[in-house]
Short mmCIF file of C-alpha atoms in Angstrom, two decimals:
data_model
loop_
_atom_site.label_atom_id
_atom_site.label_comp_id
_atom_site.label_asym_id
_atom_site.label_seq_id
_atom_site.Cartn_x
_atom_site.Cartn_y
_atom_site.Cartn_z
CA MET A 7 -9.14 -3.06 -13.13
CA LEU A 8 -7.56 -0.69 -10.56
CA THR A 9 -4.73 -2.35 -8.01
CA ASN A 10 -4.81 -2.09 -4.23
CA ALA A 11 -3.11 0.79 -3.11
CA VAL A 12 0.84 0.58 -2.52
CA PRO A 13 2.58 2.70 -0.06
CA THR A 14 5.64 5.00 -0.71
CA THR A 15 7.69 7.21 0.84
CA ASN A 16 5.48 9.97 -0.35
CA GLY A 17 2.01 8.47 -0.23
CA PRO A 18 -0.01 5.77 -1.52
CA VAL A 19 -0.31 5.04 -5.33
CA VAL A 20 -2.90 2.96 -7.39
CA GLY A 21 -2.31 1.73 -10.75
CA VAL A 22 -3.66 -0.66 -12.95
CA GLU A 23 -3.90 -4.33 -14.00
CA GLN A 24 -2.46 -4.92 -17.26
CA GLY A 25 -2.53 -8.58 -18.04
CA ALA A 26 -0.51 -10.39 -15.54
CA VAL A 27 1.20 -7.29 -14.76
CA ARG A 28 0.59 -4.27 -12.49
CA ALA A 29 1.13 -1.02 -14.18
CA PHE A 30 1.95 2.07 -12.11
CA LYS A 31 2.58 5.19 -14.54
CA GLY A 32 3.63 8.87 -14.04
CA VAL A 33 4.73 8.03 -10.35
CA PRO A 34 6.31 11.21 -9.06
CA PHE A 35 9.68 10.68 -7.54
CA ALA A 36 10.86 14.43 -7.34
CA ILE A 37 9.89 17.89 -8.31
CA ALA A 38 12.38 20.41 -9.33
CA ARG A 39 12.26 24.61 -10.40
CA ARG A 40 13.94 25.41 -13.34
CA PHE A 41 18.10 24.95 -12.71
CA ALA A 42 17.67 23.71 -9.16
CA LYS A 43 18.42 20.22 -8.04
CA PRO A 44 15.31 17.56 -7.60
CA VAL A 45 13.78 17.48 -4.45
CA ALA A 46 10.80 14.90 -3.08
CA PRO A 47 7.68 16.08 -4.13
CA ALA A 48 5.07 17.01 -1.52
CA ALA A 49 3.52 14.03 0.42
CA TRP A 50 -0.06 12.85 0.06
CA THR A 51 -2.10 10.86 2.11
CA GLU A 52 -5.09 10.01 -0.13
CA PRO A 53 -4.27 7.04 -2.76
CA ARG A 54 -2.72 8.83 -5.88
CA HIS A 55 -4.03 7.46 -9.11
CA CYS A 56 -1.02 6.22 -11.16
CA THR A 57 -2.55 5.38 -14.64
CA ASP A 58 -1.38 7.60 -17.33
CA TYR A 59 2.01 8.52 -17.96
CA GLY A 60 3.08 11.73 -16.31
CA ALA A 61 4.05 14.98 -18.28
CA TYR A 62 6.84 14.69 -20.79
CA ALA A 63 9.98 16.55 -19.99
CA PRO A 64 10.05 19.53 -22.26
CA GLN A 65 11.56 19.05 -25.56
CA PRO A 66 10.80 20.10 -29.05
CA GLY A 67 7.35 19.51 -30.00
CA HIS A 68 6.34 19.23 -26.40
CA LEU A 69 7.27 22.91 -25.33
CA ASP A 70 3.31 24.04 -24.95
CA LEU A 71 1.87 20.66 -23.20
CA ALA A 72 5.02 20.37 -20.80
CA ILE A 73 4.51 20.80 -16.91
CA GLU A 74 8.20 21.86 -16.48
CA GLU A 75 8.50 21.13 -12.57
CA SER A 76 6.48 17.94 -12.70
CA CYS A 77 8.13 15.98 -15.49
CA LEU A 78 10.02 13.97 -13.12
CA SER A 79 8.21 10.88 -12.84
CA LEU A 80 8.55 7.10 -13.43
CA ASN A 81 6.55 4.21 -14.13
CA VAL A 82 6.47 0.39 -12.95
CA TRP A 83 5.53 -2.71 -14.02
CA ALA A 84 5.12 -5.57 -11.34
CA PRO A 85 4.20 -9.06 -11.92
CA ALA A 86 2.99 -11.06 -9.19
CA ALA A 87 5.85 -13.28 -7.37
CA ASP A 88 6.08 -14.72 -4.06
CA HIS A 89 9.57 -13.57 -3.79
CA PRO A 90 11.41 -10.27 -4.49
CA LEU A 91 11.76 -9.87 -8.46
CA PRO A 92 15.10 -8.30 -9.65
CA VAL A 93 14.68 -5.20 -11.19
CA LEU A 94 15.49 -3.39 -14.36
CA PHE A 95 15.95 0.41 -14.16
CA PHE A 96 15.87 1.97 -17.59
CA ILE A 97 17.12 5.42 -18.95
CA HIS A 98 15.77 6.56 -22.09
CA GLY A 99 17.81 7.83 -25.23
CA GLY A 100 17.10 10.52 -27.45
CA ALA A 101 20.32 12.71 -27.90
CA PHE A 102 19.88 14.11 -24.44
CA VAL A 103 17.11 16.34 -25.82
CA THR A 104 14.22 14.25 -26.19
CA GLY A 105 12.24 11.21 -25.48
CA GLY A 106 10.53 9.75 -21.73
CA GLY A 107 9.75 6.53 -20.26
CA ALA A 108 6.16 6.84 -22.00
CA ASP A 109 8.02 5.52 -25.24
CA TYR A 110 8.58 2.07 -23.48
CA ASP A 111 5.77 -0.21 -22.23
CA GLY A 112 7.51 -2.66 -19.72
CA SER A 113 4.55 -5.02 -19.09
CA PHE A 114 5.84 -7.77 -21.59
CA LEU A 115 9.30 -7.96 -20.36
CA ALA A 116 8.15 -7.81 -16.62
CA ALA A 117 5.88 -10.57 -17.36
CA HIS A 118 8.70 -12.87 -19.07
CA GLY A 119 11.23 -12.10 -16.35
CA PRO A 120 9.86 -12.31 -14.18
CA ALA A 121 11.25 -9.02 -13.29
CA VAL A 122 10.25 -5.33 -12.23
CA ILE A 123 10.82 -3.01 -15.07
CA VAL A 124 10.90 0.88 -14.17
CA THR A 125 11.40 3.59 -16.92
CA ILE A 126 12.12 7.42 -15.50
CA ASN A 127 11.66 10.72 -16.96
CA TYR A 128 14.57 13.02 -16.58
CA ARG A 129 15.05 16.74 -17.34
CA LEU A 130 16.40 17.02 -21.23
CA GLY A 131 18.15 19.77 -23.50
CA PRO A 132 19.16 22.94 -21.55
CA LEU A 133 16.73 22.31 -18.47
CA GLY A 134 18.63 19.28 -17.70
CA PHE A 135 22.12 19.78 -19.19
CA LEU A 136 23.19 23.75 -19.54
CA GLN A 137 26.02 23.88 -16.87
CA LEU A 138 24.92 27.20 -15.39
CA HIS A 139 27.12 26.87 -11.90
CA ARG A 140 29.69 28.93 -12.94
CA HIS A 141 27.45 31.84 -13.84
CA GLY A 142 25.59 32.11 -10.71
CA PHE A 143 23.48 29.20 -10.29
CA GLY A 144 25.32 27.00 -7.93
CA GLU A 145 22.83 23.91 -8.29
CA ALA A 146 22.97 24.09 -12.16
CA ASN A 147 25.29 21.46 -12.97
CA ASN A 148 24.45 17.88 -14.32
CA LEU A 149 21.09 18.05 -13.23
CA ALA A 150 19.67 15.37 -15.57
CA MET A 151 22.23 13.07 -13.65
CA SER A 152 20.82 14.19 -10.36
CA ASP A 153 17.49 13.67 -11.63
CA ALA A 154 18.54 9.71 -12.30
CA LEU A 155 20.07 9.63 -8.99
CA ALA A 156 17.00 10.70 -7.46
CA GLY A 157 15.07 8.31 -9.60
CA LEU A 158 17.41 5.34 -8.31
CA ASP A 159 17.09 6.38 -4.86
CA TRP A 160 13.33 6.30 -5.11
CA VAL A 161 13.56 3.24 -6.52
CA ARG A 162 15.89 1.66 -3.91
CA ALA A 163 13.70 2.97 -1.04
CA ASN A 164 10.40 1.76 -2.60
CA ILE A 165 10.39 -0.87 -4.96
CA ALA A 166 10.28 -3.75 -2.21
CA ASN A 167 6.43 -2.40 -1.85
CA PHE A 168 5.88 -3.29 -5.62
CA GLY A 169 7.52 -6.91 -5.27
CA GLY A 170 11.11 -5.59 -6.44
CA ASP A 171 14.65 -6.52 -4.62
CA PRO A 172 15.92 -3.25 -3.85
CA ASP A 173 19.65 -5.22 -3.69
CA ALA A 174 18.96 -6.31 -7.25
CA ILE A 175 18.98 -3.39 -9.15
CA THR A 176 20.61 -3.39 -13.35
CA LEU A 177 21.01 -0.20 -14.42
CA SER A 178 20.43 -0.09 -18.26
CA GLY A 179 20.04 2.65 -21.10
CA GLN A 180 20.16 3.14 -24.76
CA SER A 181 21.84 5.55 -26.62
CA ALA A 182 21.94 9.17 -24.33
CA GLY A 183 20.50 6.76 -21.74
CA ALA A 184 23.45 4.33 -21.89
CA SER A 185 26.02 7.14 -21.74
CA MET A 186 24.07 8.30 -18.60
CA VAL A 187 24.35 4.78 -17.37
CA ILE A 188 28.15 4.52 -17.88
CA ALA A 189 28.49 7.82 -15.81
CA LEU A 190 25.89 6.94 -13.16
CA ALA A 191 27.69 3.46 -12.82
CA THR A 192 31.08 5.49 -11.65
CA LEU A 193 29.66 7.83 -9.09
CA PRO A 194 30.29 7.51 -5.75
CA GLN A 195 26.39 8.27 -5.05
CA ALA A 196 25.22 5.49 -6.80
CA ARG A 197 27.64 3.07 -5.14
CA GLY A 198 26.07 -0.19 -3.93
CA LYS A 199 22.61 0.96 -5.30
CA PHE A 200 22.95 -1.20 -8.58
CA ILE A 201 24.69 -4.90 -9.25
CA ARG A 202 24.83 -4.86 -12.98
CA ALA A 203 24.84 -2.35 -16.10
CA LEU A 204 23.70 -2.83 -19.41
CA ALA A 205 24.36 0.01 -21.91
CA LEU A 206 23.32 -0.24 -25.38
CA SER A 207 24.69 2.18 -28.22
CA ALA A 208 26.62 4.33 -25.90
CA PRO A 209 28.05 7.42 -27.89
CA GLY A 210 31.84 7.42 -28.32
CA ARG A 211 32.11 10.20 -26.07
CA ASN A 212 30.42 9.43 -22.77
CA ILE A 213 31.44 12.40 -21.02
CA MET A 214 32.20 16.31 -22.01
CA SER A 215 34.73 18.59 -20.22
CA ALA A 216 33.74 21.30 -18.01
CA ASP A 217 35.20 23.94 -20.33
CA HIS A 218 33.16 22.99 -23.20
CA ALA A 219 29.86 22.65 -21.18
CA ASP A 220 30.85 26.21 -19.63
CA ASP A 221 31.39 27.65 -23.51
CA VAL A 222 27.95 26.17 -24.44
CA ALA A 223 26.31 28.00 -21.49
CA ARG A 224 28.35 31.15 -22.40
CA ARG A 225 26.83 30.88 -25.72
CA VAL A 226 23.41 30.21 -25.05
CA LEU A 227 23.33 33.19 -22.43
CA GLU A 228 24.78 35.42 -25.09
CA GLU A 229 22.27 34.13 -27.61
CA LEU A 230 19.54 35.34 -25.09
CA ASP A 231 21.21 38.65 -24.54
CA LEU A 232 21.36 37.36 -20.89
CA ALA A 233 25.34 37.48 -20.74
CA GLY A 234 25.24 40.19 -18.17
CA ASP A 235 21.92 38.96 -16.31
CA ALA A 236 22.18 35.31 -16.17
CA GLY A 237 19.41 35.16 -13.58
CA ALA A 238 16.67 35.96 -15.92
CA ILE A 239 17.20 32.53 -17.81
CA THR A 240 14.67 31.39 -15.13
CA SER A 241 11.75 33.46 -16.41
CA VAL A 242 12.72 32.87 -20.29
CA PRO A 243 9.76 31.20 -22.13
CA LEU A 244 10.42 27.73 -23.03
CA PRO A 245 10.07 27.91 -26.72
CA THR A 246 12.75 31.09 -26.66
CA LEU A 247 15.15 29.02 -24.81
CA PHE A 248 14.75 25.91 -26.77
CA ALA A 249 15.19 28.09 -30.07
CA ALA A 250 18.12 29.83 -28.79
CA VAL A 251 19.76 26.47 -28.04
CA GLU A 252 19.03 25.41 -31.38
CA ARG A 253 20.69 28.15 -33.24
CA VAL A 254 23.94 28.04 -30.92
CA SER A 255 23.67 24.29 -31.93
CA ARG A 256 23.88 24.72 -35.45
CA ARG A 257 26.82 26.99 -34.97
CA LEU A 258 28.82 24.57 -32.81
CA ALA A 259 28.50 21.76 -34.78
CA ASP A 260 31.13 23.91 -37.22
CA GLU A 261 33.07 25.64 -34.75
CA THR A 262 33.88 23.24 -32.29
CA GLU A 263 35.72 19.63 -32.05
CA ALA A 264 33.15 18.68 -29.70
CA GLY A 265 30.21 19.29 -32.10
CA THR A 266 27.48 18.56 -29.69
CA LEU A 267 25.82 20.68 -26.72
CA PHE A 268 24.87 18.09 -24.16
CA GLY A 269 25.58 15.28 -21.95
CA PRO A 270 27.32 14.46 -18.60
CA VAL A 271 29.95 16.64 -17.61
CA LEU A 272 33.04 16.00 -15.81
CA ASP A 273 32.30 18.89 -13.45
CA GLY A 274 34.46 17.45 -10.68
CA THR A 275 31.31 17.47 -7.99
CA VAL A 276 28.45 15.35 -9.32
CA ILE A 277 30.61 13.65 -11.66
CA PRO A 278 33.97 13.78 -9.91
CA HIS A 279 36.00 11.27 -12.29
CA GLU A 280 36.10 10.52 -15.71
CA PRO A 281 34.25 7.13 -16.17
CA ARG A 282 36.55 5.08 -17.99
CA GLU A 283 39.23 5.76 -15.34
CA VAL A 284 37.12 4.88 -12.48
CA PHE A 285 36.35 1.48 -14.68
CA ALA A 286 40.09 0.91 -15.36
CA ASP A 287 41.17 1.42 -11.52
CA GLY A 288 39.02 -1.65 -10.74
CA SER A 289 36.58 -0.14 -8.68
CA LEU A 290 33.77 -1.79 -10.50
CA CYS A 291 35.24 -5.09 -11.01
CA ASP A 292 32.49 -6.40 -9.25
CA ILE A 293 30.13 -5.19 -11.78
CA PRO A 294 28.94 -7.39 -14.81
CA LEU A 295 28.63 -5.16 -17.64
CA TRP A 296 27.15 -5.64 -21.09
CA LEU A 297 27.92 -3.55 -23.74
CA GLY A 298 25.59 -3.77 -27.50
CA SER A 299 25.77 -1.54 -30.40
CA CYS A 300 23.76 -1.85 -33.80
CA ARG A 301 25.81 -2.87 -37.05
CA ASP A 302 24.98 0.06 -39.01
CA GLU A 303 24.62 2.65 -36.14
CA MET A 304 25.57 5.81 -38.30
CA ALA A 305 23.19 5.13 -41.20
CA MET A 306 20.03 7.05 -39.48
CA PHE A 307 22.56 9.84 -38.86
CA LEU A 308 23.86 10.14 -42.31
CA LYS A 309 20.27 10.06 -43.65
CA SER A 310 18.78 12.67 -41.73
CA MET A 311 18.34 16.06 -43.30
CA PRO A 312 20.89 17.59 -42.71
CA PRO A 313 23.32 15.12 -41.55
CA ALA A 314 23.77 14.82 -38.28
CA ALA A 315 26.91 17.06 -36.88
CA MET A 316 28.15 13.91 -35.18
CA ILE A 317 29.04 12.78 -39.01
CA ARG A 318 31.26 15.93 -39.38
CA THR A 319 32.84 15.59 -36.23
CA THR A 320 33.93 11.89 -36.13
CA GLU A 321 35.50 12.46 -39.65
CA ARG A 322 37.32 15.32 -38.51
CA GLN A 323 38.50 13.58 -35.26
CA VAL A 324 39.90 10.27 -37.22
CA ARG A 325 41.43 12.90 -39.96
CA ALA A 326 43.16 14.78 -36.85
CA ALA A 327 44.37 11.47 -35.18
CA PHE A 328 45.62 9.91 -38.30
CA GLY A 329 46.26 12.47 -40.68
CA GLU A 330 44.89 12.43 -44.17
CA ALA A 331 47.35 9.52 -45.35
CA GLY A 332 45.48 7.44 -42.56
CA TRP A 333 41.97 8.36 -43.20
CA GLU A 334 42.33 7.53 -46.93
CA ARG A 335 43.90 4.00 -45.72
CA LEU A 336 41.31 3.36 -43.52
CA LEU A 337 38.36 4.19 -46.38
CA SER A 338 40.40 2.32 -48.94
CA CYS A 339 40.13 -0.82 -46.52
CA TYR A 340 36.37 -0.19 -45.78
CA ARG A 341 35.78 -0.13 -49.52
CA ALA A 342 37.59 -2.90 -50.22
CA THR A 343 36.14 -5.09 -47.72
CA ALA A 344 32.28 -3.83 -47.99
CA ARG A 345 29.45 -5.80 -48.37
CA VAL A 346 27.10 -5.53 -51.44
CA ASP A 347 24.76 -3.45 -49.37
CA GLU A 348 27.10 -1.62 -47.02
CA ASP A 349 28.36 2.15 -47.34
CA PRO A 350 31.94 1.87 -46.36
CA TYR A 351 31.97 5.53 -45.44
CA GLU A 352 28.98 4.86 -42.85
CA ALA A 353 30.71 1.97 -41.65
CA LEU A 354 34.10 3.49 -40.65
CA LEU A 355 32.16 6.32 -39.00
CA SER A 356 30.13 3.47 -36.79
CA ASP A 357 33.01 1.86 -36.17
CA ALA A 358 34.90 5.19 -35.29
CA PHE A 359 32.03 6.70 -33.18
CA TRP A 360 30.43 3.77 -31.66
CA HIS A 361 31.85 0.31 -32.06
CA ARG A 362 35.27 1.04 -31.11
CA PRO A 363 34.70 3.11 -28.05
CA MET A 364 32.40 -0.09 -26.91
CA SER A 365 35.12 -2.39 -27.40
CA ASP A 366 37.63 0.04 -25.57
CA LEU A 367 35.44 0.20 -22.48
CA ALA A 368 34.97 -3.75 -22.57
CA ARG A 369 39.00 -3.88 -22.81
CA VAL A 370 39.08 -1.78 -20.11
CA HIS A 371 36.65 -3.24 -17.72
CA ALA A 372 37.73 -6.77 -18.61
CA THR A 373 41.61 -5.68 -17.99
CA ALA A 374 40.44 -4.69 -14.26
CA GLY A 375 38.76 -7.86 -13.74
CA GLY A 376 35.42 -7.41 -14.54
CA ALA A 377 33.11 -9.43 -16.07
CA VAL A 378 31.79 -7.88 -19.49
CA TRP A 379 29.64 -9.02 -22.70
CA LEU A 380 29.92 -7.31 -25.90
CA SER A 381 27.46 -7.76 -28.60
CA ARG A 382 26.37 -6.19 -31.95
CA PHE A 383 22.50 -6.13 -33.30
CA ASP A 384 23.07 -7.11 -37.38
CA HIS A 385 19.08 -7.74 -37.81
CA ARG A 386 16.90 -5.50 -39.70
CA PRO A 387 13.37 -4.98 -38.10
CA ALA A 388 10.83 -5.00 -40.40
CA LEU A 389 9.92 -1.82 -39.40
CA GLU A 390 10.65 1.97 -40.50
CA PRO A 391 13.28 3.49 -40.35
CA PHE A 392 15.12 0.00 -39.93
CA LEU A 393 13.57 -1.25 -43.37
CA SER A 394 14.99 1.67 -45.31
CA GLN A 395 18.05 1.85 -43.38
CA GLY A 396 19.20 -1.63 -41.97
CA PRO A 397 19.93 -2.28 -38.63
CA THR A 398 20.77 1.58 -37.83
CA HIS A 399 20.58 3.11 -34.46
CA GLY A 400 18.01 1.74 -31.99
CA ALA A 401 17.06 -1.51 -33.89
CA ASP A 402 18.13 -3.54 -30.74
CA ASN A 403 16.05 -1.00 -28.66
CA ALA A 404 13.04 -2.02 -30.91
CA CYS A 405 13.17 -5.79 -30.35
CA LEU A 406 14.08 -5.13 -26.82
CA TRP A 407 10.76 -3.53 -25.73
CA ALA A 408 8.34 -5.30 -28.58
CA HIS A 409 5.42 -7.15 -27.32
CA LEU A 410 6.01 -10.16 -29.16
CA PRO A 411 4.46 -10.61 -32.02
CA ASN A 412 4.05 -6.89 -32.36
CA PHE A 413 6.36 -3.78 -32.07
CA ILE A 414 5.06 -1.27 -29.83
CA ASP A 415 4.05 2.36 -30.57
CA ARG A 416 6.34 5.01 -29.42
CA PRO A 417 4.11 8.03 -28.61
CA ILE A 418 6.87 10.37 -28.19
CA LEU A 419 8.94 9.58 -30.89
CA LYS A 420 5.73 9.37 -33.06
CA ARG A 421 6.68 6.00 -34.58
CA MET A 422 4.11 3.71 -34.95
CA GLY A 423 4.77 -0.01 -34.25
CA GLY A 424 3.27 -3.05 -36.17
CA PRO A 425 3.64 -6.74 -36.52
CA MET A 426 6.63 -8.51 -36.68
CA THR A 427 7.88 -11.04 -39.22
CA PRO A 428 8.93 -14.75 -38.01
CA GLU A 429 12.58 -13.36 -38.52
CA ASP A 430 12.10 -10.37 -36.34
CA ILE A 431 10.45 -12.72 -33.59
CA ASP A 432 13.25 -15.32 -33.63
CA VAL A 433 15.82 -12.21 -33.05
CA ALA A 434 13.76 -10.40 -30.66
CA ALA A 435 12.80 -13.40 -28.47
CA ARG A 436 16.57 -14.28 -28.10
CA PHE A 437 17.66 -10.62 -27.25
CA GLN A 438 15.17 -10.38 -24.58
CA ALA A 439 15.68 -13.32 -22.92
CA ASN A 440 19.38 -12.74 -22.77
CA VAL A 441 18.63 -9.27 -21.28
CA LEU A 442 16.26 -10.76 -19.00
CA ARG A 443 18.93 -13.39 -17.90
CA PHE A 444 21.17 -10.75 -17.38
CA VAL A 445 18.90 -8.83 -15.22
CA THR A 446 17.82 -12.24 -13.03
CA ALA A 447 21.39 -14.06 -13.26
CA GLY A 448 24.16 -11.69 -14.15
CA VAL A 449 25.36 -13.53 -17.17
CA PRO A 450 23.35 -12.86 -20.81
CA ASP A 451 23.78 -16.47 -22.01
CA ILE A 452 25.26 -20.01 -21.17
CA ALA A 453 29.10 -19.57 -21.37
CA GLU A 454 29.70 -22.18 -24.46
CA ALA A 455 27.17 -20.36 -26.42
CA TRP A 456 28.22 -16.65 -25.64
CA PRO A 457 31.62 -16.39 -23.27
CA ARG A 458 32.64 -13.20 -21.39
CA PHE A 459 35.09 -10.64 -23.14
CA GLU A 460 38.58 -11.32 -21.94
CA PRO A 461 41.83 -9.59 -22.61
CA ALA A 462 43.42 -12.70 -24.46
CA LYS A 463 39.87 -13.49 -26.26
CA GLU A 464 37.36 -11.03 -27.20
CA PRO A 465 33.98 -12.63 -28.60
CA LEU A 466 31.46 -10.68 -30.27
CA ALA A 467 27.93 -11.81 -29.89
CA ILE A 468 26.10 -11.11 -33.30
CA PHE A 469 22.17 -10.90 -32.80
CA SER A 470 20.69 -12.14 -36.40
CA GLN A 471 19.54 -14.96 -37.55
CA PRO A 472 21.22 -17.02 -36.69
CA PHE A 473 23.09 -15.95 -33.10
CA HIS A 474 26.68 -16.42 -33.51
CA VAL A 475 29.80 -15.43 -31.74
CA ILE A 476 32.59 -14.06 -33.79
CA PRO A 477 36.16 -13.01 -32.48
CA LEU A 478 36.42 -9.19 -32.47
CA ASN A 479 40.31 -8.86 -33.05
CA ASP A 480 40.40 -10.15 -36.36
CA GLY A 481 40.01 -9.23 -40.00
CA ALA A 482 41.61 -6.44 -42.27
CA ARG A 483 39.35 -3.51 -40.53
CA PHE A 484 40.71 -4.52 -37.12
CA ARG A 485 44.33 -4.92 -38.28
CA ALA A 486 44.12 -1.51 -40.48
CA TRP A 487 43.02 0.17 -36.93
CA ALA A 488 45.73 -1.50 -35.05
CA GLU A 489 48.50 -0.72 -36.95
CA LEU A 490 47.33 3.31 -37.18
CA THR A 491 46.76 3.39 -33.89
CA ALA A 492 50.22 1.55 -32.88
CA ARG A 493 52.01 4.39 -34.58
CA PRO A 494 53.79 7.15 -32.74
CA GLY A 495 51.73 10.36 -32.02
CA ALA A 496 48.50 8.69 -32.60
CA VAL A 497 45.81 9.53 -30.33
CA ALA A 498 42.96 7.69 -31.27
#
């Protein structure tokens, strides 16, 4: 059944009743020409039917169907309530090159909050992250971040009409989306537009240098034979553009320290400061922060064919930081302390690329006076790829968006959902309840069960069966890292 029309700043929209929740899908919040900043869409007067997800942002596998200028849409799930509800604003992951809001049906979370759930699309790959402003395109810097800002501004301006509280928005994201959340939270343009932040599995490097981004842009232009005519890139067919980017990506993985093409860039304008420096100076000490990761983050990337570039890059960085002797000492420590089912090499790289950077950011925020909680997801969902790879990257996300007692389908990733085991339901229910409590109350759990992360006491919540909390700064692995990091000349 269709909903009543809801007014927005662009025009009225009509959604569908989805159980106890109203769902509005594919609501345009902006449009954008290629390599130009997002602008408001043309206004409409007749109610617009927003009952199906909007066009996917162009990405591998979805280049022929995408409508490039109209991919900037969002989805809203709003339960009935007699008072304004808090809002979860979610930025999807996908290594900055894949994904979309259509992979996340927020109706279950909305009904159980209750809360208003928003998922957004943003431009991906070269269209969202290729930094061309030094090559004649003044607007083409951090376009995906500008898309996310435009989506946040739309929510602030319109969410009250859907029953949401514009003064109670939680920024959230997973993987690449978590990296964008950490950067977005520090921007002057976003100040005062959100009150909390949740980042799940943010990559170790949350920000790229302008020089590296410029090098990527130069390489892509050369690959397209456009070094002397950068303007022609606006008319390059999408398959040709994305194929050139893929070739550059393969070479970059072996030739540069960064090893990856895309991500938020410290460009000095859209992102004026390194995010960790903003957290460190206390500017965000009034923003509660939850940082989470999965136990076996790297397993998925190790088992990809070929293994992901971040594998080689992370090993190179650890070896460069501590030398060959330091690398061998760490690897020996992980071998000596490995669980029966654990790959010591994967565990070392997971700590180096995912867990340690997240705990470092937690320390930075806590030292500056901010409230922060740190978690790790150790449960293996009964769903591929987790059944065969363990609680690897995305295991927590699969449980967060599950419609208990079932995992949901992920149409963009082409992953099927399915029934959950009792253990899945138990862990997912607790994880969802903690997220919704964080969104509604600013703390994920009662203090006795999960105390906040503090400089003198560093609790790590473990989502498994049973839920428990352990000290982060304990054990042989922690001591090995601490001793190596304390050595003169160490840069990790």
